[in-house]
């Protein structure tokens, strides 16, 4: 019997000829990511465990993004502890103002096809967009990896998702993953790998695949993997012949296969206050909103800003509209392409790259009774302000179109 994509990655990493779901194995970690929220806890636990040096400083990435810029005095403590840890243990990869961790990990080439990467954030599943097994862990597990370079895992079962055909013009990768989460439900892929395939997926950009892998955790997935192709290799700066082993075999064993015809998919939103509360935008038309948020590590990439700018060109937003690029590089590229000027002329507020509003830290917090249509990955109670804020999640196309009218509107 053949192997699924996640099984192949684990087999190559461990040297085992075959692994099966449920098997406990120890893997050699290729890279880890620690963000500013968790660095104080990781640092304390690392020294509490008695470690005196990192297993490999070059394989550790520290990224400040959730607390940039600071919005509370306590935030500064995280920076000071992080800087002290980096100096003490010789970290060579520290990003203090470059953007959101999940964008930077693939953008800067830290997470490559076939790698095994762990991070102190649940949306670490994002790096599966390039065929990397990546998953979020807690600070105790991270401290252990920092000292040993190893991590135990249980080999996950795999759900295969096949999407064939051509997506309608107003349907994006965000609509695809929201639909999938709605069908799986919030716990439908718990500790399972998602393997995304099909002709519609082949046509997607790496950025679009990132949107899907980013939100896989919202269905409980351990990881979400795409087979690398020429676009992946160009983005990750690797040779196709070096990663052509990264695919699921035809005779591999999947615990479930889900098949979609792209032409049948429509624009959807996740409605308050669960990510799996999915409804077609057509059912929500006319719902008044107080704010639109376009950005985050889910949909703050260049193609997202380009789509929003195209929709808003020559228009004026009817409600507060906040735009947050996923990284400094994307910000600069969007400025050069004229997208930022278009968005600014439309009345949008453009913020620095970072987590900001998505994690409820700063830059657009809402109050009781207000509603926001956002392109990020979670709409839990209290995520963007008080527990009485209604958060709708949708694509950049839905968000930008709705911003024009101040009401949820089917995207152009």
XYZ file of C-alpha atoms in Angstrom:
412
model
C 0.000 0.000 0.000
C 1.201 3.492 -0.841
C 1.697 6.470 1.438
C -0.162 9.739 1.882
C 1.763 12.990 1.569
C 2.154 13.441 5.324
C 3.308 9.826 5.680
C 5.978 10.352 3.007
C 7.351 13.408 4.781
C 7.566 11.546 8.084
C 9.105 8.464 6.447
C 11.825 10.494 4.750
C 12.550 12.427 7.944
C 12.785 9.383 10.210
C 14.293 6.912 7.764
C 11.428 4.488 8.400
C 10.308 2.509 5.365
C 6.610 2.828 6.271
C 4.589 4.638 8.914
C 0.895 4.181 9.628
C -1.747 6.369 11.262
C -1.652 6.166 15.040
C 2.024 5.218 15.165
C 4.169 7.260 17.561
C 7.438 8.446 15.998
C 10.203 10.887 16.859
C 11.026 13.359 14.094
C 14.051 15.560 13.506
C 12.821 19.150 13.384
C 13.980 21.283 10.451
C 12.914 24.665 11.834
C 10.924 26.235 14.667
C 9.134 29.558 15.002
C 8.494 31.420 18.259
C 6.370 34.558 18.294
C 6.415 37.438 20.735
C 3.369 36.320 22.735
C 5.036 33.055 23.767
C 8.733 33.901 24.030
C 8.670 34.667 27.809
C 7.076 31.288 28.537
C 9.388 29.404 26.168
C 12.453 31.088 27.674
C 11.408 30.252 31.240
C 10.578 26.627 30.430
C 13.788 26.147 28.407
C 15.960 27.098 31.381
C 13.712 25.296 33.848
C 14.406 22.109 31.872
C 18.116 22.648 32.464
C 19.189 23.374 28.891
C 22.198 25.644 28.474
C 22.344 25.916 24.687
C 20.102 25.615 21.650
C 20.342 22.481 19.551
C 20.895 24.703 16.488
C 20.503 28.512 16.741
C 20.251 28.798 12.952
C 17.059 26.728 12.949
C 15.227 28.969 15.426
C 13.185 31.944 14.190
C 11.894 34.592 16.607
C 9.227 36.911 15.210
C 7.599 39.935 16.826
C 4.168 40.406 15.254
C 1.244 40.147 17.683
C 2.440 43.014 19.861
C 3.821 45.313 17.147
C 3.467 48.155 17.821
C 2.820 47.795 21.531
C -0.669 48.616 22.791
C -0.062 47.899 26.495
C 2.865 48.561 28.827
C 3.177 44.822 29.536
C 3.967 44.211 25.847
C 7.417 45.736 26.278
C 8.305 42.928 28.689
C 7.904 40.401 25.867
C 10.319 42.351 23.678
C 12.937 42.637 26.403
C 12.789 38.942 27.271
C 12.870 37.993 23.597
C 15.883 40.181 22.854
C 17.721 38.882 25.919
C 17.027 35.270 24.897
C 18.218 35.929 21.350
C 21.448 37.537 22.587
C 22.154 34.861 25.197
C 21.668 31.884 22.897
C 22.877 33.312 19.604
C 19.699 33.418 17.536
C 20.511 34.441 13.969
C 16.947 34.937 12.716
C 15.015 37.636 14.580
C 12.282 39.736 12.914
C 11.167 42.738 14.926
C 8.974 44.631 12.476
C 8.846 42.683 9.225
C 5.324 41.315 9.340
C 3.247 38.366 10.466
C 5.077 35.181 11.423
C 3.118 32.871 9.108
C 3.781 35.046 6.079
C 7.466 35.431 6.889
C 8.165 31.733 7.433
C 7.603 30.856 3.781
C 8.358 34.292 2.321
C 11.829 34.311 3.879
C 12.439 30.664 2.991
C 12.478 29.247 6.517
C 9.817 26.622 5.749
C 10.593 24.595 2.626
C 8.843 21.719 0.819
C 9.321 18.436 2.685
C 10.414 20.132 5.924
C 8.987 19.489 9.368
C 8.367 22.783 11.171
C 6.711 23.622 14.484
C 5.599 27.007 15.781
C 4.046 28.485 18.903
C 0.857 29.492 17.118
C -2.045 27.375 15.933
C -1.963 28.813 12.402
C 1.480 27.322 11.825
C -0.457 24.955 9.529
C 0.001 27.721 6.924
C 3.335 26.367 5.643
C 1.621 23.288 4.227
C 0.966 25.503 1.202
C 4.459 24.602 -0.016
C 4.309 20.940 1.027
C 5.824 21.453 4.476
C 4.507 19.506 7.479
C 3.936 22.356 9.915
C 1.884 22.454 13.069
C 1.352 24.530 16.187
C 2.607 23.443 19.623
C 2.735 24.790 23.182
C 5.648 26.448 24.948
C 6.687 23.288 26.846
C 7.026 21.287 23.624
C 8.864 24.205 22.021
C 11.344 24.423 24.899
C 12.015 20.706 24.532
C 12.691 21.042 20.803
C 15.032 23.979 21.405
C 17.167 21.741 23.587
C 16.976 18.483 21.628
C 15.990 19.194 18.030
C 13.434 16.390 18.238
C 9.690 16.056 18.710
C 7.385 13.086 19.099
C 4.222 12.959 17.025
C 1.404 10.562 16.351
C 1.146 9.876 12.621
C -2.181 11.440 11.589
C -4.870 9.977 9.394
C -5.430 11.889 6.167
C -8.559 13.402 4.658
C -8.151 13.871 0.914
C -9.915 16.897 -0.570
C -10.319 16.965 -4.358
C -11.429 20.203 -6.051
C -11.742 19.990 -9.817
C -12.828 22.527 -12.403
C -12.610 26.316 -12.553
C -13.675 28.623 -9.733
C -16.261 31.300 -10.634
C -14.766 34.779 -10.979
C -16.100 35.985 -7.622
C -15.155 32.849 -5.687
C -11.714 32.684 -4.072
C -9.594 30.358 -1.973
C -11.148 31.941 1.138
C -14.588 30.810 0.015
C -13.181 27.331 -0.619
C -11.715 26.880 2.852
C -14.776 28.371 4.551
C -16.987 25.931 2.642
C -14.690 23.056 3.628
C -14.750 24.074 7.297
C -18.530 24.311 7.143
C -18.736 20.767 5.790
C -16.149 19.305 8.167
C -17.323 21.354 11.164
C -14.918 22.780 13.741
C -13.821 19.344 14.982
C -14.173 17.299 11.804
C -10.460 17.077 11.065
C -9.111 16.924 14.623
C -5.520 15.582 14.551
C -5.904 14.680 10.899
C -3.927 15.833 7.880
C -5.737 17.497 5.005
C -4.306 16.752 1.557
C -5.689 19.217 -1.007
C -5.637 18.215 -4.691
C -7.456 18.676 -7.982
C -7.304 20.788 -11.125
C -8.769 23.860 -9.381
C -5.992 23.608 -6.792
C -3.348 23.231 -9.499
C -4.522 26.549 -10.934
C -4.214 28.348 -7.591
C -1.309 30.597 -6.698
C 0.858 29.770 -3.698
C -0.786 32.720 -1.932
C -4.239 31.195 -2.430
C -3.039 27.845 -1.136
C -1.696 29.671 1.921
C -5.191 30.939 2.659
C -6.497 27.372 2.707
C -3.684 25.851 4.764
C -3.809 28.777 7.196
C -7.421 28.079 8.153
C -7.211 24.266 8.221
C -6.732 24.445 11.983
C -10.268 25.853 12.234
C -11.492 22.332 11.426
C -8.992 20.903 13.925
C -6.454 19.719 11.340
C -2.929 18.819 12.421
C -1.645 20.054 9.064
C -2.833 20.877 5.541
C -0.631 19.866 2.636
C -0.363 20.717 -1.054
C 1.827 18.886 -3.539
C 4.655 21.200 -4.664
C 4.649 22.269 -8.317
C 6.540 24.730 -10.481
C 4.894 27.697 -8.739
C 5.898 26.305 -5.362
C 9.470 25.788 -6.468
C 9.775 29.320 -7.831
C 8.365 30.732 -4.600
C 10.467 28.528 -2.292
C 13.557 28.665 -4.509
C 13.960 24.899 -4.789
C 14.329 22.551 -7.752
C 11.314 20.508 -8.787
C 13.382 17.325 -9.104
C 14.328 17.656 -5.447
C 10.712 17.683 -4.276
C 8.990 15.498 -6.886
C 8.518 12.783 -4.261
C 6.058 14.967 -2.374
C 2.665 13.596 -3.381
C 0.106 11.142 -2.090
C 0.186 7.758 -3.801
C -2.890 6.602 -5.711
C -3.126 3.500 -3.507
C -2.610 5.379 -0.240
C -5.158 4.852 2.501
C -7.344 7.883 3.293
C -9.845 7.968 6.124
C -12.139 10.138 4.010
C -12.280 11.624 0.512
C -14.215 14.849 -0.114
C -14.847 15.907 -3.713
C -15.982 19.311 -4.972
C -16.770 20.732 -8.397
C -15.355 24.254 -8.438
C -18.097 25.697 -10.652
C -20.692 24.835 -7.995
C -18.970 26.838 -5.242
C -20.269 30.281 -4.251
C -19.106 33.203 -2.139
C -19.715 32.468 1.539
C -19.204 33.991 4.978
C -18.642 32.543 8.420
C -21.289 34.151 10.610
C -21.008 35.080 14.298
C -19.609 33.528 16.304
C -18.246 30.237 14.997
C -15.947 29.632 12.032
C -18.056 26.699 10.868
C -21.297 28.736 10.821
C -21.150 29.093 7.034
C -23.779 30.762 4.865
C -23.778 31.908 1.229
C -23.283 35.655 0.888
C -26.568 35.715 -1.040
C -28.382 34.870 2.214
C -26.687 37.740 4.060
C -27.124 40.546 1.521
C -28.174 43.775 3.198
C -26.730 42.984 6.625
C -25.403 46.311 7.862
C -21.781 46.438 8.974
C -19.825 49.072 10.857
C -16.349 48.047 9.718
C -14.407 46.058 7.137
C -11.003 44.503 7.765
C -8.836 43.336 4.852
C -5.557 41.683 5.779
C -3.975 39.266 8.286
C -1.906 36.134 7.656
C -4.986 34.654 5.957
C -5.665 37.333 3.357
C -3.073 40.103 3.567
C -1.074 39.065 0.524
C -0.448 40.997 -2.677
C -3.189 39.276 -4.668
C -5.681 40.079 -1.904
C -4.737 43.763 -1.870
C -4.846 43.823 -5.674
C -8.361 42.399 -5.742
C -9.568 44.863 -3.112
C -7.969 47.776 -4.946
C -9.578 46.773 -8.239
C -13.020 46.701 -6.616
C -12.532 49.979 -4.726
C -10.908 51.934 -7.548
C -12.831 55.169 -8.029
C -15.172 54.330 -5.145
C -15.488 55.608 -1.578
C -16.033 53.283 1.354
C -19.251 53.723 3.330
C -17.903 52.318 6.602
C -14.619 52.153 8.496
C -12.235 50.088 6.381
C -8.871 48.874 7.659
C -6.193 47.306 5.462
C -3.264 45.401 6.978
C -0.610 43.821 4.710
C 0.847 40.502 5.862
C 4.482 41.647 5.568
C 6.702 44.626 4.902
C 7.672 43.122 1.537
C 4.034 42.881 0.489
C 3.422 46.447 1.721
C 6.240 47.781 -0.467
C 5.109 45.751 -3.491
C 1.543 47.018 -3.048
C 2.800 50.608 -2.894
C 4.821 50.138 -6.073
C 1.826 48.603 -7.852
C -0.406 51.517 -6.838
C -2.778 49.398 -4.757
C -2.173 51.338 -1.570
C -2.868 54.671 -3.253
C -6.133 53.305 -4.626
C -7.168 51.960 -1.229
C -6.203 55.197 0.520
C -8.152 57.317 -1.981
C -11.165 55.092 -1.349
C -10.939 56.038 2.335
C -9.264 52.963 3.787
C -7.017 53.132 6.847
C -3.736 51.372 6.075
C -1.804 49.955 9.016
C 1.671 48.524 9.501
C 2.171 44.811 8.797
C 1.308 42.783 11.886
C -1.421 40.837 13.653
C -3.200 43.902 15.049
C -6.968 43.664 14.809
C -7.016 39.955 13.951
C -5.861 38.991 17.444
C -7.768 41.837 19.091
C -4.693 43.776 20.131
C -5.024 47.124 18.389
C -6.016 48.986 15.263
C -9.794 48.797 15.040
C -11.313 47.266 18.172
C -15.136 47.369 18.102
C -17.763 47.791 20.826
C -21.152 46.377 21.799
C -23.589 45.897 18.943
C -21.130 46.641 16.137
C -20.537 44.281 13.215
C -17.386 43.743 11.198
C -16.760 41.851 7.971
C -13.185 40.620 8.105
C -10.827 38.496 6.015
C -8.908 36.948 8.899
C -9.311 33.439 10.308
C -11.394 33.574 13.507
C -14.665 35.149 14.586
C -14.896 33.961 18.196
C -16.706 36.015 20.807
C -14.486 38.847 22.045
C -11.901 38.345 19.296
C -12.081 41.943 18.030
C -13.499 43.788 20.990
C -16.345 43.030 23.354
C -18.287 39.766 23.401
C -21.205 41.619 21.831
C -19.358 42.367 18.571
C -20.576 40.389 15.549
C -17.716 39.123 13.366
C -18.361 37.878 9.821
C -15.499 36.251 7.904
C -15.318 36.505 4.129
C -13.017 36.907 1.162
C -11.228 40.149 0.229
C -13.637 40.426 -2.702
C -16.674 40.181 -0.439
C -15.117 42.554 2.080
C -14.124 45.222 -0.450
C -17.483 45.138 -2.226
C -19.357 45.334 1.079
C -17.220 48.287 2.190
C -18.636 50.352 -0.681
C -22.190 49.973 0.585
C -21.709 49.487 4.318
C -23.699 46.279 3.940
C -22.796 42.693 3.130
C -22.894 42.472 -0.649
C -22.226 39.737 -3.213
C -18.697 40.447 -4.552
C -18.176 41.770 -8.052
